[in-house]
Coordinates of C-alpha atoms in Angstrom, one line a residue:
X1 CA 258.1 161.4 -55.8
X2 CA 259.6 161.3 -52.2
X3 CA 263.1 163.3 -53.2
X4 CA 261.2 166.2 -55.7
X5 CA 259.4 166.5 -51.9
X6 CA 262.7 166.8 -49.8
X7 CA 264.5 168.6 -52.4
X8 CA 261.5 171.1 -52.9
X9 CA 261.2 171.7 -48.7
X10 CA 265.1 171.3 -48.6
X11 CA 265.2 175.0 -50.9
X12 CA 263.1 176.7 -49.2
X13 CA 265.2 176.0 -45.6
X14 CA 267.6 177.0 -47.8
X15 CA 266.1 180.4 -48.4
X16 CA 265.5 181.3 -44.6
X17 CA 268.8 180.4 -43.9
X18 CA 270.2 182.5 -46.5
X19 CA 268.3 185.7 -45.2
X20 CA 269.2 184.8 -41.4
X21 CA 272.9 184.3 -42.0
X22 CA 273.2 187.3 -44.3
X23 CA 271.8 189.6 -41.6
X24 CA 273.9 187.7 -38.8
X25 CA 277.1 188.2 -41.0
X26 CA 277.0 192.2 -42.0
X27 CA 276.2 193.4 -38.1
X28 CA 279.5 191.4 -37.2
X29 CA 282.8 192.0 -36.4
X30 CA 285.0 190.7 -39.9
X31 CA 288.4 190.6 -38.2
X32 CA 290.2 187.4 -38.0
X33 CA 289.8 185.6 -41.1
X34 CA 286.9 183.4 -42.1
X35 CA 287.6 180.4 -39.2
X36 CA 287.7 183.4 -36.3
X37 CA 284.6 184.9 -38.3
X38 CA 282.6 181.8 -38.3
X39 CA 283.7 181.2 -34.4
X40 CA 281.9 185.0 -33.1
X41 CA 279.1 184.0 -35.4
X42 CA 278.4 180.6 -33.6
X43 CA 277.3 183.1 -30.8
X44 CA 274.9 185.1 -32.4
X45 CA 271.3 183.3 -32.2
X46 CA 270.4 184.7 -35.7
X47 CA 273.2 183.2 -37.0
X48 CA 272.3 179.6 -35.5
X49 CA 268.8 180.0 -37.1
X50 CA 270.4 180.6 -40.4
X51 CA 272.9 178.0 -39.8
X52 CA 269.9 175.2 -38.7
X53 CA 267.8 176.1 -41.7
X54 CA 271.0 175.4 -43.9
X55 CA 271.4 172.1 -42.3
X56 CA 268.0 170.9 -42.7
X57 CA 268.1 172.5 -46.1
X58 CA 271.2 170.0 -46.0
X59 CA 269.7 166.8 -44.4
X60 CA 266.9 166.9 -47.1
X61 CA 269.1 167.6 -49.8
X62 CA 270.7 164.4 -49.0
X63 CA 268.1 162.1 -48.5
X64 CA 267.1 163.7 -52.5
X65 CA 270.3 162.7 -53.7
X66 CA 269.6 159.0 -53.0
X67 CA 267.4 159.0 -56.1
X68 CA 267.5 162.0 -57.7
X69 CA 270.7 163.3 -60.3
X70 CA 273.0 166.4 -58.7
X71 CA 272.3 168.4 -61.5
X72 CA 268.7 168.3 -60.3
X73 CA 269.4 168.5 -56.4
X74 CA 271.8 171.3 -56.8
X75 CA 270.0 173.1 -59.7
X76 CA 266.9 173.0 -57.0
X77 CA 268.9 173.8 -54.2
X78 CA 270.5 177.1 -56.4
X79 CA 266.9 178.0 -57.0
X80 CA 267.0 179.2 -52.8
X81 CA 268.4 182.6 -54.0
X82 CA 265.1 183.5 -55.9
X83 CA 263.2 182.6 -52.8
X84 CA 265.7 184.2 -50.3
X85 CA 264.8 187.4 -52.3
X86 CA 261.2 187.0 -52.1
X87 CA 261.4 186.2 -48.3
X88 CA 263.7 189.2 -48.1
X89 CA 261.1 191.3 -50.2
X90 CA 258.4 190.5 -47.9
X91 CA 260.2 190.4 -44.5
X92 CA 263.0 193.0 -44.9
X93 CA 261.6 195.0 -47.1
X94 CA 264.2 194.6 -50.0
X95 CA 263.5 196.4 -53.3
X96 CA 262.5 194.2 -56.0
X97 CA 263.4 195.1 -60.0
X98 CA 262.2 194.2 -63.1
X99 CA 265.2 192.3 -63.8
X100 CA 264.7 189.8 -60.4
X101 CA 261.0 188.6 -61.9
X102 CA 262.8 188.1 -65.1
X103 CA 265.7 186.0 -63.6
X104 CA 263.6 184.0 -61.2
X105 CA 261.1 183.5 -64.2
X106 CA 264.1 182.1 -65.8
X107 CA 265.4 180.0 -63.3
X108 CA 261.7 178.2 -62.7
X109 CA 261.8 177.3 -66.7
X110 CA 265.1 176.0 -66.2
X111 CA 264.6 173.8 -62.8
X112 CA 261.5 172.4 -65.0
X113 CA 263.6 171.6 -67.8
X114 CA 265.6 169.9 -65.4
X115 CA 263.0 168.0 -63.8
X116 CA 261.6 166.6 -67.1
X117 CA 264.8 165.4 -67.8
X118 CA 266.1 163.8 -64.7
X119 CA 266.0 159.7 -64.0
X120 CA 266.0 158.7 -60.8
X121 CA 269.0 156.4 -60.2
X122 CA 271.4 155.2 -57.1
X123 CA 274.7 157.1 -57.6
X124 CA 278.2 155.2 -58.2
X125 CA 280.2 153.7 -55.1
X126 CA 283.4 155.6 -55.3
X127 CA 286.4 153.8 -53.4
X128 CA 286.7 155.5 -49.8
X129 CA 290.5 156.0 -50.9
X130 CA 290.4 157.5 -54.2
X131 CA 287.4 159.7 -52.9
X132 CA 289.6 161.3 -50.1
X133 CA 292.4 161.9 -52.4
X134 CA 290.0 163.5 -55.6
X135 CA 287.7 164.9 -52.9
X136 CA 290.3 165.8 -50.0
X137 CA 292.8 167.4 -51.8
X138 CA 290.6 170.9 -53.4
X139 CA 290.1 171.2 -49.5
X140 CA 293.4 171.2 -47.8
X141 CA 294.3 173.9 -50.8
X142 CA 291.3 175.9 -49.8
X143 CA 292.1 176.1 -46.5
X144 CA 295.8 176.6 -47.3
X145 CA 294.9 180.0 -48.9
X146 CA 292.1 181.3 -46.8
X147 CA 293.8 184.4 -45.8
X148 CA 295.4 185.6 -49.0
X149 CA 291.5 184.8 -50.4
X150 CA 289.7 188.7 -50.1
X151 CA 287.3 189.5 -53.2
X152 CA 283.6 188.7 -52.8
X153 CA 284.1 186.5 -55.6
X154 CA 286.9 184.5 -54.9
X155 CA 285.2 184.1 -51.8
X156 CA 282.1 183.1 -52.8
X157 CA 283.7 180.6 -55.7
X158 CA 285.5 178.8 -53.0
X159 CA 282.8 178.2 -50.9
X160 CA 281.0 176.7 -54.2
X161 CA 283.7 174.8 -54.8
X162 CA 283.6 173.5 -50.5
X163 CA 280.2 172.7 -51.0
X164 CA 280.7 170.9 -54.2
X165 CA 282.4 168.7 -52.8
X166 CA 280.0 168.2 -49.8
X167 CA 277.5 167.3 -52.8
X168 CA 279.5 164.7 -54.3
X169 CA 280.8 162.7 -51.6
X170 CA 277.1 163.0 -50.1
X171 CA 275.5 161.7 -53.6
X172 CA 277.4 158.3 -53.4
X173 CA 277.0 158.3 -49.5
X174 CA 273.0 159.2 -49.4
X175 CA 272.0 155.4 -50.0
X176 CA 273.6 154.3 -47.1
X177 CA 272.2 153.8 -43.8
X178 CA 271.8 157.3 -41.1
X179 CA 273.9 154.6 -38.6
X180 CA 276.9 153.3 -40.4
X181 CA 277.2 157.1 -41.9
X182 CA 280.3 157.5 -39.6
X183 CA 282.3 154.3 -40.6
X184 CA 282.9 156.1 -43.6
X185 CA 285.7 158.3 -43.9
X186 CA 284.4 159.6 -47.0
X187 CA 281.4 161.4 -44.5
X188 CA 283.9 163.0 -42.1
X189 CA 285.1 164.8 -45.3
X190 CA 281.8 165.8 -46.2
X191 CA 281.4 167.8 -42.7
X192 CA 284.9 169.0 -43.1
X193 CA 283.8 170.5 -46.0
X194 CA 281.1 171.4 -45.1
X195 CA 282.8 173.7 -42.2
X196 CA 285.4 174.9 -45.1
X197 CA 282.4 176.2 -47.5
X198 CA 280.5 178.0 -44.1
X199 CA 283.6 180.2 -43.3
X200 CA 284.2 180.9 -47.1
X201 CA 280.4 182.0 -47.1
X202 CA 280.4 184.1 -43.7
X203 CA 283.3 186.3 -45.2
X204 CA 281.6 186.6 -48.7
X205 CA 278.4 187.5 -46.8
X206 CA 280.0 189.8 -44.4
X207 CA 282.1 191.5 -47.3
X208 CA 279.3 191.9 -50.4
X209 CA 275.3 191.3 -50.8
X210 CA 273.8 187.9 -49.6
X211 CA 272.4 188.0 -53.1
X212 CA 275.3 188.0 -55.5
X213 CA 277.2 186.1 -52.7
X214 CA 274.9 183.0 -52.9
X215 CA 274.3 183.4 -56.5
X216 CA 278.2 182.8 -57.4
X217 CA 278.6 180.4 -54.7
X218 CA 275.8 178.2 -56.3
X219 CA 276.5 178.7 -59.8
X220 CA 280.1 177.1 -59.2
X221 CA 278.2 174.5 -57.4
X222 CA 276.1 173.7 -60.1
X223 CA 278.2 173.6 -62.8
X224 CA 280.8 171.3 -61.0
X225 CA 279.0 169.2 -60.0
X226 CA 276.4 168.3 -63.4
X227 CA 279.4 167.9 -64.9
X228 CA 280.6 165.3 -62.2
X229 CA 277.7 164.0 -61.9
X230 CA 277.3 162.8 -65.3
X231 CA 281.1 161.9 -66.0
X232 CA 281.8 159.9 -63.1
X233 CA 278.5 159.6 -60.4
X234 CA 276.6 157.9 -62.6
X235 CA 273.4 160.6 -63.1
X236 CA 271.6 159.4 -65.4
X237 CA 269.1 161.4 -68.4
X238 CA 265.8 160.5 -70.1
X239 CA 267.1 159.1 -73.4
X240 CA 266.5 162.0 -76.3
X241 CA 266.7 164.8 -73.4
X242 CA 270.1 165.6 -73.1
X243 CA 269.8 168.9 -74.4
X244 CA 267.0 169.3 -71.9
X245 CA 270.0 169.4 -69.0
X246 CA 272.2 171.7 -70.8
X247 CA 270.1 174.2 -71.4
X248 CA 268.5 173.7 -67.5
X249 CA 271.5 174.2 -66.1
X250 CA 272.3 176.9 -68.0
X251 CA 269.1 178.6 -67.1
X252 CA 269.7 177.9 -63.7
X253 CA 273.2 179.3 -63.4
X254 CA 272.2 182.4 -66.3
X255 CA 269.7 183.2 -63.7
X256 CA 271.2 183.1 -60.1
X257 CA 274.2 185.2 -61.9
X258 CA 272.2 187.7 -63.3
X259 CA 270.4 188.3 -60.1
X260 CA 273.7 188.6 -58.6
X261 CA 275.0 191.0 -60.8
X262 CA 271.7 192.8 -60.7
X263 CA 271.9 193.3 -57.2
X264 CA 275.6 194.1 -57.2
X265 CA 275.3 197.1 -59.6
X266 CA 272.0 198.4 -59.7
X267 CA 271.7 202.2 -58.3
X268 CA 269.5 200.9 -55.7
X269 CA 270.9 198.1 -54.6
X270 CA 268.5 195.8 -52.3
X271 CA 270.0 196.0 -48.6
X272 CA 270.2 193.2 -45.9
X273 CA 268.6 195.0 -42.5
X274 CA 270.9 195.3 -39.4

């Protein structure tokens, strides 16, 4: 019952995060690439809210992933978007639509699909030496190509895949002691990464809606790392439930998308203040 708790308090840091950094991100100055973005940002108090509600979000999310599968954790942490909106709703005054009570109507059917399904089990050790090479090498090419990166979406997809990472190497890692945490090589990757998915997200935030942003940053999330999860980290399912995760995490992911594309093309799109 303990990591439903953290992963449950660890979404909704999550969600004010989301809404401070957005705001933080669209009144700053873009110049400089996402590194030189993420340095001005570091200065704006806002910003450092958003940023310490992500890493408690974080440090709760981690402590959940000692016990509970990533397609749970991540599926729950994805779910931050629908409450982002409703904080933004009732703080910012964002529009809401039909169409974002349908999707976040969706998205709670699938995180209980998910839940019903999940086992609680320790994740897989993974060899510190094969996990910097499988783990290490999707992030020297992300921040190889940083500049050339400019669509929202290719933005948003790499920092997905940056915090995807940060998810994996933290599953097999969260069972290990808060002390010997930085005698592992595999945990100075995980900030790395960490760092690599923050800049990706301050210039998808600074260049397109918090909203659709977060929404295709967690659906690549998601989907990478179920499927890693259950291939390789040893997540385990209730027996006969199987189809239970499938279609969860395709409610999940169905539903952070649509709200992203809702909020992307609708005629009155719902606007971050500042």
């Amino acid at each position: 019952m303990t990591g439903y708790l953290e992963l449950a308090a660890s979404a909704v840091l999550y969600a004010l995060g989301i809404v401070a950094q957005s705001v933080a991100s669209r009144r700053a100055d873009t110049t400089g690439g996402g590194l030189g973005l993420l340095a001005r940002l570091a200065r704006d108090r806002l910003y450092l809210l958003g940023f310490a509600g992500q890493v408690g979000g974080f440090a709760l999310a981690f402590l959940a992933r000692a016990e509970l599968p990533l397609y749970l954790v991540q599926a729950g942490s994805s779910c931050a978007v629908g409450l982002a909106t409703l904080f933004g709703i009732a703080v910012l005054g964002w529009r809401v639509r039909t169409v974002e009570v349908v999707v976040l109507v969706v998205m709670a059917a699938g995180l209980v699909l998910l839940v019903a399904a999940a086992t609680p089990s320790t994740a897989h050790d993974v060899p510190q030496g094969l996990g910097l090479v499988l783990f290490g090498l999707p992030l020297v090419a992300l921040v190889l190509v940083q500049r050339r990166v400019n669509g929202v979406v290719p933005l948003a997809v790499s920092a997905g895949l940056a915090f995807a990472v940060v998810a994996m190497t933290s599953r097999t890692l969260a069972d290990e002691s808060f002390l010997t945490l930085p005698l592992y090589p595999l945990a100075w990757l995980m900030v790395v990464a960490a760092l690599v998915g923050q800049s990706y997200l301050a210039l998808a935030l600074s260049r397109g809606s918090a909203t659709s942003s977060v929404a295709t940053m967690d659906a690549t999330t998601v989907v990478l790392t179920s499927i890693v999860g259950i291939a390789a980290l040893g997540d385990r399912i209730t027996p006969g439930r199987e189809w239970w995760v499938v279609l969860g995490v395709g409610l999940v992911v169905s539903g952070v998308l649509l709200l992203g594309f809702a909020d992307r093309f609708a005629k009155t799109p719902a606007r971050v203040a500042g």
